[in-house]
Each structure stands twice: as C-alpha cells, then as structure tokens.
Amino acid sequence: MQTAALTPALGVEVSGVDDLTDDMVAIRCLEALKWRGVLLIRGLDLDDSQQIAFSAKLGDVLAPGGKGIFTVSLDPAKNSMAEYLRGTFNWHIDDTTNDVPAKATMLTARHVAMVGGGTEFASTYVAYENLPERDRERYDGLRVVHSFEASQRAVYPEPSEKQVAAWRTQPTHETSLVWNRIDGRRSLAIGATADHIVGMGTQESRELLDELLVWSTQEQFCYTHDWKVGDVVIWDNTGMLHRALPYAPTSERTMKRTTIAGNEPWA
Ligand code: OGA
Ligand code: MN
C-alpha cells in the first residue's frame, strides 16, 4: 500500500490496495482517515455489495430504510429523495441532527457528469488550528442549533407551508460550535444545517456562522475531487465539511453512498 497527500493540509490517496477484505487494509485506511480527513482509492469499481462489505470493515454501516446503501442522483426516477439532494450543493456535514454523528461517509462514482459534479471537502480541524487567537476566544463557549430546515431553506428560500411542515418533522440538535474532541483536536459544527447560535439575534447569528464558514472553506483548507468512474472516496464526516459542485439535474451522475456509525457524541 502506498500513500500520497492530496493537498498539504488534507486528504490522502491510497494505492496498491489489492485485498479489501484484509483487516490490515481497514486499519490503515482508518488511521489515514483520522489524520488526513479524506481518503481516495481510484479504480476499485465496487458494486453495491462490495461497497457495503468494505464499509463494514471500517465500522457499523448505517442502514437508512434498511438498505445500507443510498443512491445519490438528482433524477427522481433513480432517487425518490432527489429534491432534498439539492442541499448537497451547499457546504455541510451529514447527520448533524443526531446525538452521535456518522463517523465516516463513503461515496463511489458509478456514472460521472460530463461537466462539473466534483465534490469538495474542507477540513474544519485545519481551519480551527489556523484561527487567530481573538476569534478562538470569540467562538469559545457558543452553542449552535442544527436543523434540516436550515439546510433546505438555503435551497428553497420561499417554501410552501407544506414544505416547512415536512422539514419540521425532522429533529433539531444543539451542540457546541467548537467541538473539543476525544483525541485533543478541535473541529467546528458549522455548514448548511447550522440554524442559529443560541441566545444571539438572528442577524448577528447568521453573520457569525457565515463568516466562520467562509474562513473554513478557504482554498488552503480544501480538497476538490474530480471523479472518475470506479473511484472510492471516504471522509471523516465529523471534521470535514463537504459539498457537491454544480452539475445538471439531467446529467447521468450517479454515486452510491454508505455511512459508517460514529462513536463520539456531539459535545
Ligand atoms: C451526500 C453528499 C456530495 C456529492 O451524498 O451526502 O453530500 O458530491 N454528496 O454528491
Ligand atoms: Mn453530504
């Protein structure tokens, strides 16, 4: 197995992997994921059952709707949830409204878009490390509420009552803005689901969250993945923000997603 950094700050490409059932491969992938945040393996060409099996080597596979694997496509014929996937174009963290967010997400490319359709990642560990001391003090002790509604409002700014009612069936979740991690690092609970800062006015709250998102998604904290069919990308969902880059709703782009259960509750 060989490894090569994707950018100076984050990401690693692993090559020379020939046996995904090997425990050592899983251990080394988890270690690489922990320190580099994003892990790429090209040319694996996994099918659904292989993707689920490889995910299961990394932890417990979450099974929304019982299937364990989810189709990411804007085509309603391929995905009945297609309209919600417009939310993936904004920077976000998956699973922010659960007590224990998913540890990692795996995407595999089955069809790629002719134009666009990359996926971008930003490391909030690196973004936090680079924050000036006065900003760290400013953010210290703040709490943030996450909601599905916030992420959908960004896509549908003038929703119908029915849409709002549907969004509000989802739970909201409050957590600290700066997450002190078990391993001593700090990451940030921000992105599209960040609704407001507890006890702060709407406007001030929005400005603070927007400013922190802009800081965290600067080029030097980011990796942009350009997909080829057969690629596997896994990321540390607790510390990376991610977003899809624009692609046409009519494009063939089809990804499959598996999610690995977390073990560290939001603080
Ligand atoms: C997701 C997601 C990004 C992409 O499926 O949760 O954010 O590039 N996908 O499709
Ligand atoms: Mn996502």
mmCIF file of C-alpha atoms and ligand atoms in Angstrom:
data_model
loop_
_atom_site.group_PDB
_atom_site.id
_atom_site.type_symbol
_atom_site.label_atom_id
_atom_site.label_comp_id
_atom_site.label_asym_id
_atom_site.label_seq_id
_atom_site.Cartn_x
_atom_site.Cartn_y
_atom_site.Cartn_z
ATOM 1 C CA MET A 1 0.000 0.000 0.000
ATOM 2 C CA GLN A 2 1.337 3.443 -0.928
ATOM 3 C CA THR A 3 0.023 6.796 0.267
ATOM 4 C CA ALA A 4 0.334 10.279 -1.213
ATOM 5 C CA ALA A 5 -1.046 13.548 0.179
ATOM 6 C CA LEU A 6 -3.845 15.113 -1.879
ATOM 7 C CA THR A 7 -3.038 18.644 -0.662
ATOM 8 C CA PRO A 8 -0.576 19.840 2.003
ATOM 9 C CA ALA A 9 -3.398 20.264 4.561
ATOM 10 C CA LEU A 10 -5.676 17.283 3.994
ATOM 11 C CA GLY A 11 -6.520 14.182 2.035
ATOM 12 C CA VAL A 12 -4.578 11.091 1.102
ATOM 13 C CA GLU A 13 -4.632 8.857 -1.945
ATOM 14 C CA VAL A 14 -4.036 5.218 -1.177
ATOM 15 C CA SER A 15 -2.838 2.947 -3.966
ATOM 16 C CA GLY A 16 -1.676 -0.621 -4.250
ATOM 17 C CA VAL A 17 -4.663 -1.976 -2.352
ATOM 18 C CA ASP A 18 -5.430 -5.424 -3.652
ATOM 19 C CA ASP A 19 -7.449 -7.075 -0.908
ATOM 20 C CA LEU A 20 -10.255 -5.067 0.654
ATOM 21 C CA THR A 21 -11.135 -7.941 2.973
ATOM 22 C CA ASP A 22 -7.696 -7.693 4.643
ATOM 23 C CA ASP A 23 -8.004 -6.356 8.221
ATOM 24 C CA MET A 24 -4.683 -4.525 7.870
ATOM 25 C CA VAL A 25 -6.063 -2.565 4.913
ATOM 26 C CA ALA A 26 -9.051 -1.443 7.001
ATOM 27 C CA ILE A 27 -6.835 -0.466 9.942
ATOM 28 C CA ARG A 28 -4.518 1.568 7.732
ATOM 29 C CA CYS A 29 -7.449 3.245 5.992
ATOM 30 C CA LEU A 30 -8.992 4.248 9.335
ATOM 31 C CA GLU A 31 -5.663 5.635 10.525
ATOM 32 C CA ALA A 32 -5.155 7.587 7.294
ATOM 33 C CA LEU A 33 -8.717 8.887 7.540
ATOM 34 C CA LYS A 34 -8.182 10.081 11.084
ATOM 35 C CA TRP A 35 -5.153 12.202 10.260
ATOM 36 C CA ARG A 36 -5.889 13.243 6.681
ATOM 37 C CA GLY A 37 -9.710 13.558 6.765
ATOM 38 C CA VAL A 38 -10.308 12.399 3.179
ATOM 39 C CA LEU A 39 -9.178 9.122 1.652
ATOM 40 C CA LEU A 40 -9.202 8.349 -2.070
ATOM 41 C CA ILE A 41 -8.759 4.989 -3.745
ATOM 42 C CA ARG A 42 -9.048 5.030 -7.523
ATOM 43 C CA GLY A 43 -10.085 2.270 -9.842
ATOM 44 C CA LEU A 44 -11.798 -0.031 -7.340
ATOM 45 C CA ASP A 45 -15.060 -0.290 -9.322
ATOM 46 C CA LEU A 46 -17.042 -1.580 -6.344
ATOM 47 C CA ASP A 47 -20.583 -2.835 -6.810
ATOM 48 C CA ASP A 48 -23.191 -2.349 -4.057
ATOM 49 C CA SER A 49 -22.401 -5.471 -2.091
ATOM 50 C CA GLN A 50 -18.640 -4.845 -2.290
ATOM 51 C CA GLN A 51 -19.163 -1.268 -1.120
ATOM 52 C CA ILE A 52 -21.267 -2.403 1.830
ATOM 53 C CA ALA A 53 -18.704 -5.092 2.702
ATOM 54 C CA PHE A 54 -15.771 -2.645 2.581
ATOM 55 C CA SER A 55 -17.748 -0.101 4.646
ATOM 56 C CA ALA A 56 -18.469 -2.818 7.208
ATOM 57 C CA LYS A 57 -14.703 -3.361 7.610
ATOM 58 C CA LEU A 58 -14.475 0.270 8.786
ATOM 59 C CA GLY A 59 -17.329 0.170 11.321
ATOM 60 C CA ASP A 60 -21.065 -0.349 11.633
ATOM 61 C CA VAL A 61 -22.887 0.520 8.431
ATOM 62 C CA LEU A 62 -25.923 2.732 8.998
ATOM 63 C CA ALA A 63 -28.931 1.500 7.109
ATOM 64 C CA PRO A 64 -31.472 4.231 6.375
ATOM 65 C CA GLY A 65 -34.581 2.497 5.120
ATOM 66 C CA GLY A 66 -32.892 -0.828 5.794
ATOM 67 C CA LYS A 67 -30.746 -0.939 2.662
ATOM 68 C CA GLY A 68 -27.383 0.272 3.892
ATOM 69 C CA ILE A 69 -26.642 1.932 0.567
ATOM 70 C CA PHE A 70 -28.166 5.091 -0.878
ATOM 71 C CA THR A 71 -28.267 6.358 -4.462
ATOM 72 C CA VAL A 72 -27.099 9.956 -4.893
ATOM 73 C CA SER A 73 -28.729 11.294 -8.053
ATOM 74 C CA LEU A 74 -30.844 14.320 -8.921
ATOM 75 C CA ASP A 75 -33.012 12.129 -11.147
ATOM 76 C CA PRO A 76 -36.320 11.438 -9.352
ATOM 77 C CA ALA A 77 -36.551 8.158 -11.257
ATOM 78 C CA LYS A 78 -33.368 6.956 -9.538
ATOM 79 C CA ASN A 79 -33.975 8.586 -6.184
ATOM 80 C CA SER A 80 -37.303 9.496 -4.617
ATOM 81 C CA MET A 81 -35.457 11.933 -2.339
ATOM 82 C CA ALA A 82 -33.859 13.773 -5.291
ATOM 83 C CA GLU A 83 -35.334 17.161 -4.329
ATOM 84 C CA TYR A 84 -33.547 17.109 -0.953
ATOM 85 C CA LEU A 85 -30.235 16.398 -2.631
ATOM 86 C CA ARG A 86 -30.149 19.971 -3.897
ATOM 87 C CA GLY A 87 -28.964 20.645 -0.358
ATOM 88 C CA THR A 88 -25.707 18.815 -1.149
ATOM 89 C CA PHE A 89 -24.565 21.810 -3.243
ATOM 90 C CA ASN A 90 -24.042 23.803 -0.061
ATOM 91 C CA TRP A 91 -21.223 23.103 2.409
ATOM 92 C CA HIS A 92 -22.492 20.717 5.045
ATOM 93 C CA ILE A 93 -21.793 17.919 7.500
ATOM 94 C CA ASP A 94 -24.010 14.821 7.256
ATOM 95 C CA ASP A 95 -26.032 13.686 10.237
ATOM 96 C CA THR A 96 -25.747 16.855 12.363
ATOM 97 C CA THR A 97 -29.157 16.382 13.966
ATOM 98 C CA ASN A 98 -28.339 13.028 15.549
ATOM 99 C CA ASP A 99 -26.753 12.772 19.007
ATOM 100 C CA VAL A 100 -23.857 10.817 17.554
ATOM 101 C CA PRO A 101 -22.958 11.952 14.037
ATOM 102 C CA ALA A 102 -21.759 9.429 11.468
ATOM 103 C CA LYS A 103 -18.029 8.802 11.718
ATOM 104 C CA ALA A 104 -17.433 8.495 8.001
ATOM 105 C CA THR A 105 -19.189 8.623 4.670
ATOM 106 C CA MET A 106 -18.142 6.641 1.593
ATOM 107 C CA LEU A 107 -19.071 7.688 -1.936
ATOM 108 C CA THR A 108 -18.374 5.669 -5.050
ATOM 109 C CA ALA A 109 -18.753 7.029 -8.564
ATOM 110 C CA ARG A 110 -20.905 4.851 -10.863
ATOM 111 C CA HIS A 111 -21.530 7.483 -13.550
ATOM 112 C CA VAL A 112 -19.886 10.884 -13.711
ATOM 113 C CA ALA A 113 -21.223 14.175 -15.044
ATOM 114 C CA MET A 114 -19.988 15.433 -18.428
ATOM 115 C CA VAL A 115 -19.462 18.854 -16.847
ATOM 116 C CA GLY A 116 -18.976 19.666 -13.170
ATOM 117 C CA GLY A 117 -20.099 17.345 -10.408
ATOM 118 C CA GLY A 118 -16.887 17.202 -8.397
ATOM 119 C CA THR A 119 -17.016 17.003 -4.616
ATOM 120 C CA GLU A 120 -15.241 19.499 -2.397
ATOM 121 C CA PHE A 121 -14.005 18.922 1.138
ATOM 122 C CA ALA A 122 -12.856 21.417 3.766
ATOM 123 C CA SER A 123 -11.091 20.443 6.973
ATOM 124 C CA THR A 124 -12.526 22.226 9.991
ATOM 125 C CA TYR A 125 -9.652 20.827 12.099
ATOM 126 C CA VAL A 126 -7.152 22.752 9.986
ATOM 127 C CA ALA A 127 -9.456 25.778 9.792
ATOM 128 C CA TYR A 128 -9.726 25.879 13.588
ATOM 129 C CA GLU A 129 -5.964 25.428 14.077
ATOM 130 C CA ASN A 130 -5.368 28.437 11.877
ATOM 131 C CA LEU A 131 -7.918 30.734 13.542
ATOM 132 C CA PRO A 132 -6.419 33.821 15.141
ATOM 133 C CA GLU A 133 -6.481 33.699 18.950
ATOM 134 C CA ARG A 134 -9.055 36.506 19.220
ATOM 135 C CA ASP A 135 -11.500 34.566 17.034
ATOM 136 C CA ARG A 136 -10.986 31.387 19.047
ATOM 137 C CA GLU A 137 -11.945 33.398 22.129
ATOM 138 C CA ARG A 138 -14.975 34.814 20.351
ATOM 139 C CA TYR A 139 -16.271 31.345 19.426
ATOM 140 C CA ASP A 140 -15.418 29.700 22.724
ATOM 141 C CA GLY A 141 -18.495 28.592 24.683
ATOM 142 C CA LEU A 142 -21.016 29.301 21.887
ATOM 143 C CA ARG A 143 -23.740 26.743 21.174
ATOM 144 C CA VAL A 144 -25.340 26.143 17.796
ATOM 145 C CA VAL A 145 -28.657 24.585 16.807
ATOM 146 C CA HIS A 146 -28.668 22.389 13.696
ATOM 147 C CA SER A 147 -31.776 21.690 11.666
ATOM 148 C CA PHE A 148 -32.761 20.074 8.387
ATOM 149 C CA GLU A 149 -34.967 23.135 7.874
ATOM 150 C CA ALA A 150 -31.936 25.468 7.781
ATOM 151 C CA SER A 151 -30.290 23.410 5.034
ATOM 152 C CA GLN A 152 -33.476 23.276 2.953
ATOM 153 C CA ARG A 153 -34.243 26.999 3.383
ATOM 154 C CA ALA A 154 -30.926 27.731 1.708
ATOM 155 C CA VAL A 155 -32.219 25.843 -1.353
ATOM 156 C CA TYR A 156 -35.883 26.901 -1.218
ATOM 157 C CA PRO A 157 -35.898 30.433 0.262
ATOM 158 C CA GLU A 158 -39.660 30.816 -0.225
ATOM 159 C CA PRO A 159 -41.083 27.479 0.848
ATOM 160 C CA SER A 160 -44.720 26.485 0.940
ATOM 161 C CA GLU A 161 -46.333 25.709 4.284
ATOM 162 C CA LYS A 162 -46.345 22.076 3.288
ATOM 163 C CA GLN A 163 -42.591 22.082 2.666
ATOM 164 C CA VAL A 164 -41.883 23.743 6.006
ATOM 165 C CA ALA A 165 -44.149 21.279 7.800
ATOM 166 C CA ALA A 166 -42.289 18.361 6.191
ATOM 167 C CA TRP A 167 -38.879 19.790 7.166
ATOM 168 C CA ARG A 168 -40.040 20.295 10.726
ATOM 169 C CA THR A 169 -40.832 16.621 11.182
ATOM 170 C CA GLN A 170 -37.051 16.197 11.430
ATOM 171 C CA PRO A 171 -35.358 16.647 14.816
ATOM 172 C CA THR A 172 -33.155 19.640 15.599
ATOM 173 C CA HIS A 173 -29.983 19.308 17.617
ATOM 174 C CA GLU A 174 -27.950 21.673 19.787
ATOM 175 C CA THR A 175 -24.190 21.301 20.113
ATOM 176 C CA SER A 176 -21.125 23.388 20.932
ATOM 177 C CA LEU A 177 -19.853 25.424 17.975
ATOM 178 C CA VAL A 178 -16.273 24.379 18.677
ATOM 179 C CA TRP A 179 -16.135 20.658 19.318
ATOM 180 C CA ASN A 180 -13.384 19.543 21.723
ATOM 181 C CA ARG A 181 -12.546 16.101 20.502
ATOM 182 C CA ILE A 182 -11.573 12.998 22.455
ATOM 183 C CA ASP A 183 -8.237 12.960 20.623
ATOM 184 C CA GLY A 184 -7.468 16.530 21.741
ATOM 185 C CA ARG A 185 -8.209 18.222 18.420
ATOM 186 C CA ARG A 186 -10.976 20.717 17.765
ATOM 187 C CA SER A 187 -13.437 20.793 14.895
ATOM 188 C CA LEU A 188 -16.330 23.070 14.001
ATOM 189 C CA ALA A 189 -20.051 22.298 13.956
ATOM 190 C CA ILE A 190 -20.997 24.536 11.029
ATOM 191 C CA GLY A 191 -22.384 24.225 7.490
ATOM 192 C CA ALA A 192 -25.848 24.354 5.949
ATOM 193 C CA THR A 193 -27.643 22.722 8.871
ATOM 194 C CA ALA A 194 -26.294 25.336 11.331
ATOM 195 C CA ASP A 195 -29.506 27.254 12.022
ATOM 196 C CA HIS A 196 -28.578 29.760 14.725
ATOM 197 C CA ILE A 197 -26.339 30.469 17.696
ATOM 198 C CA VAL A 198 -28.166 30.020 20.981
ATOM 199 C CA GLY A 199 -29.064 33.338 22.628
ATOM 200 C CA MET A 200 -27.913 35.523 19.742
ATOM 201 C CA GLY A 201 -30.020 37.732 17.464
ATOM 202 C CA THR A 202 -30.921 36.248 14.074
ATOM 203 C CA GLN A 203 -28.832 38.688 12.045
ATOM 204 C CA GLU A 204 -25.726 38.540 14.249
ATOM 205 C CA SER A 205 -26.014 34.778 14.419
ATOM 206 C CA ARG A 206 -26.248 34.451 10.610
ATOM 207 C CA GLU A 207 -23.258 36.755 10.119
ATOM 208 C CA LEU A 208 -21.122 34.833 12.602
ATOM 209 C CA LEU A 209 -21.961 31.458 11.026
ATOM 210 C CA ASP A 210 -21.395 32.783 7.501
ATOM 211 C CA GLU A 211 -18.070 34.332 8.479
ATOM 212 C CA LEU A 212 -16.855 31.123 10.092
ATOM 213 C CA LEU A 213 -17.936 29.109 7.035
ATOM 214 C CA VAL A 214 -16.075 31.461 4.695
ATOM 215 C CA TRP A 215 -12.983 31.147 6.888
ATOM 216 C CA SER A 216 -13.178 27.368 7.000
ATOM 217 C CA THR A 217 -13.637 26.862 3.280
ATOM 218 C CA GLN A 218 -10.619 28.849 2.139
ATOM 219 C CA GLU A 219 -8.679 27.154 -0.617
ATOM 220 C CA GLN A 220 -5.770 26.097 1.623
ATOM 221 C CA PHE A 221 -8.162 24.083 3.839
ATOM 222 C CA CYS A 222 -9.881 22.377 0.882
ATOM 223 C CA TYR A 223 -9.532 19.442 -1.468
ATOM 224 C CA THR A 224 -11.613 19.184 -4.646
ATOM 225 C CA HIS A 225 -12.196 15.712 -6.000
ATOM 226 C CA ASP A 226 -12.681 15.241 -9.708
ATOM 227 C CA TRP A 227 -14.490 11.919 -10.088
ATOM 228 C CA LYS A 228 -13.630 9.061 -12.384
ATOM 229 C CA VAL A 229 -15.913 6.032 -12.563
ATOM 230 C CA GLY A 230 -14.697 3.447 -10.043
ATOM 231 C CA ASP A 231 -13.295 5.946 -7.513
ATOM 232 C CA VAL A 232 -13.925 5.474 -3.819
ATOM 233 C CA VAL A 233 -13.737 8.479 -1.506
ATOM 234 C CA ILE A 234 -14.203 8.167 2.248
ATOM 235 C CA TRP A 235 -14.184 11.129 4.598
ATOM 236 C CA ASP A 236 -14.243 11.886 8.299
ATOM 237 C CA ASN A 237 -17.750 13.293 8.481
ATOM 238 C CA THR A 238 -17.211 14.699 11.976
ATOM 239 C CA GLY A 239 -14.484 17.109 10.917
ATOM 240 C CA MET A 240 -14.861 17.686 7.156
ATOM 241 C CA LEU A 241 -17.379 19.951 5.516
ATOM 242 C CA HIS A 242 -18.308 18.799 2.031
ATOM 243 C CA ARG A 243 -20.395 19.857 -0.951
ATOM 244 C CA ALA A 244 -21.151 18.746 -4.472
ATOM 245 C CA LEU A 245 -20.035 21.119 -7.222
ATOM 246 C CA PRO A 246 -22.774 22.074 -9.696
ATOM 247 C CA TYR A 247 -23.933 19.525 -12.270
ATOM 248 C CA ALA A 248 -27.012 19.366 -14.441
ATOM 249 C CA PRO A 249 -30.085 17.669 -12.928
ATOM 250 C CA THR A 250 -30.367 15.810 -16.224
ATOM 251 C CA SER A 251 -26.796 14.519 -16.050
ATOM 252 C CA GLU A 252 -26.084 10.819 -15.630
ATOM 253 C CA ARG A 253 -24.093 11.456 -12.453
ATOM 254 C CA THR A 254 -24.825 8.616 -10.071
ATOM 255 C CA MET A 255 -22.992 7.996 -6.834
ATOM 256 C CA LYS A 256 -23.629 5.434 -4.149
ATOM 257 C CA ARG A 257 -23.306 6.408 -0.509
ATOM 258 C CA THR A 258 -22.689 4.301 2.562
ATOM 259 C CA THR A 259 -22.414 5.751 6.046
ATOM 260 C CA ILE A 260 -20.431 4.426 8.982
ATOM 261 C CA ALA A 261 -21.761 4.898 12.515
ATOM 262 C CA GLY A 262 -19.960 7.280 14.833
ATOM 263 C CA ASN A 263 -18.797 6.704 18.381
ATOM 264 C CA GLU A 264 -18.289 10.275 19.618
ATOM 265 C CA PRO A 265 -21.427 12.200 20.643
ATOM 266 C CA TRP A 266 -21.604 15.928 19.839
ATOM 267 C CA ALA A 267 -20.362 17.890 22.842
HETATM 268 C C1 OGA B 1 -24.038 13.310 0.214
HETATM 269 C C2 OGA B 1 -23.262 14.374 -0.423
HETATM 270 C C3 OGA B 1 -21.901 15.010 -2.319
HETATM 271 C C4 OGA B 1 -21.813 14.715 -3.768
HETATM 272 O O1 OGA B 1 -24.438 12.360 -0.503
HETATM 273 O O2 OGA B 1 -24.253 13.387 1.437
HETATM 274 O O3 OGA B 1 -23.011 15.368 0.197
HETATM 275 O O4 OGA B 1 -20.805 15.159 -4.368
HETATM 276 N N1 OGA B 1 -22.836 14.161 -1.687
HETATM 277 O O5 OGA B 1 -22.720 14.083 -4.320
HETATM 278 MN MN MN B 2 -23.439 15.038 2.372
#
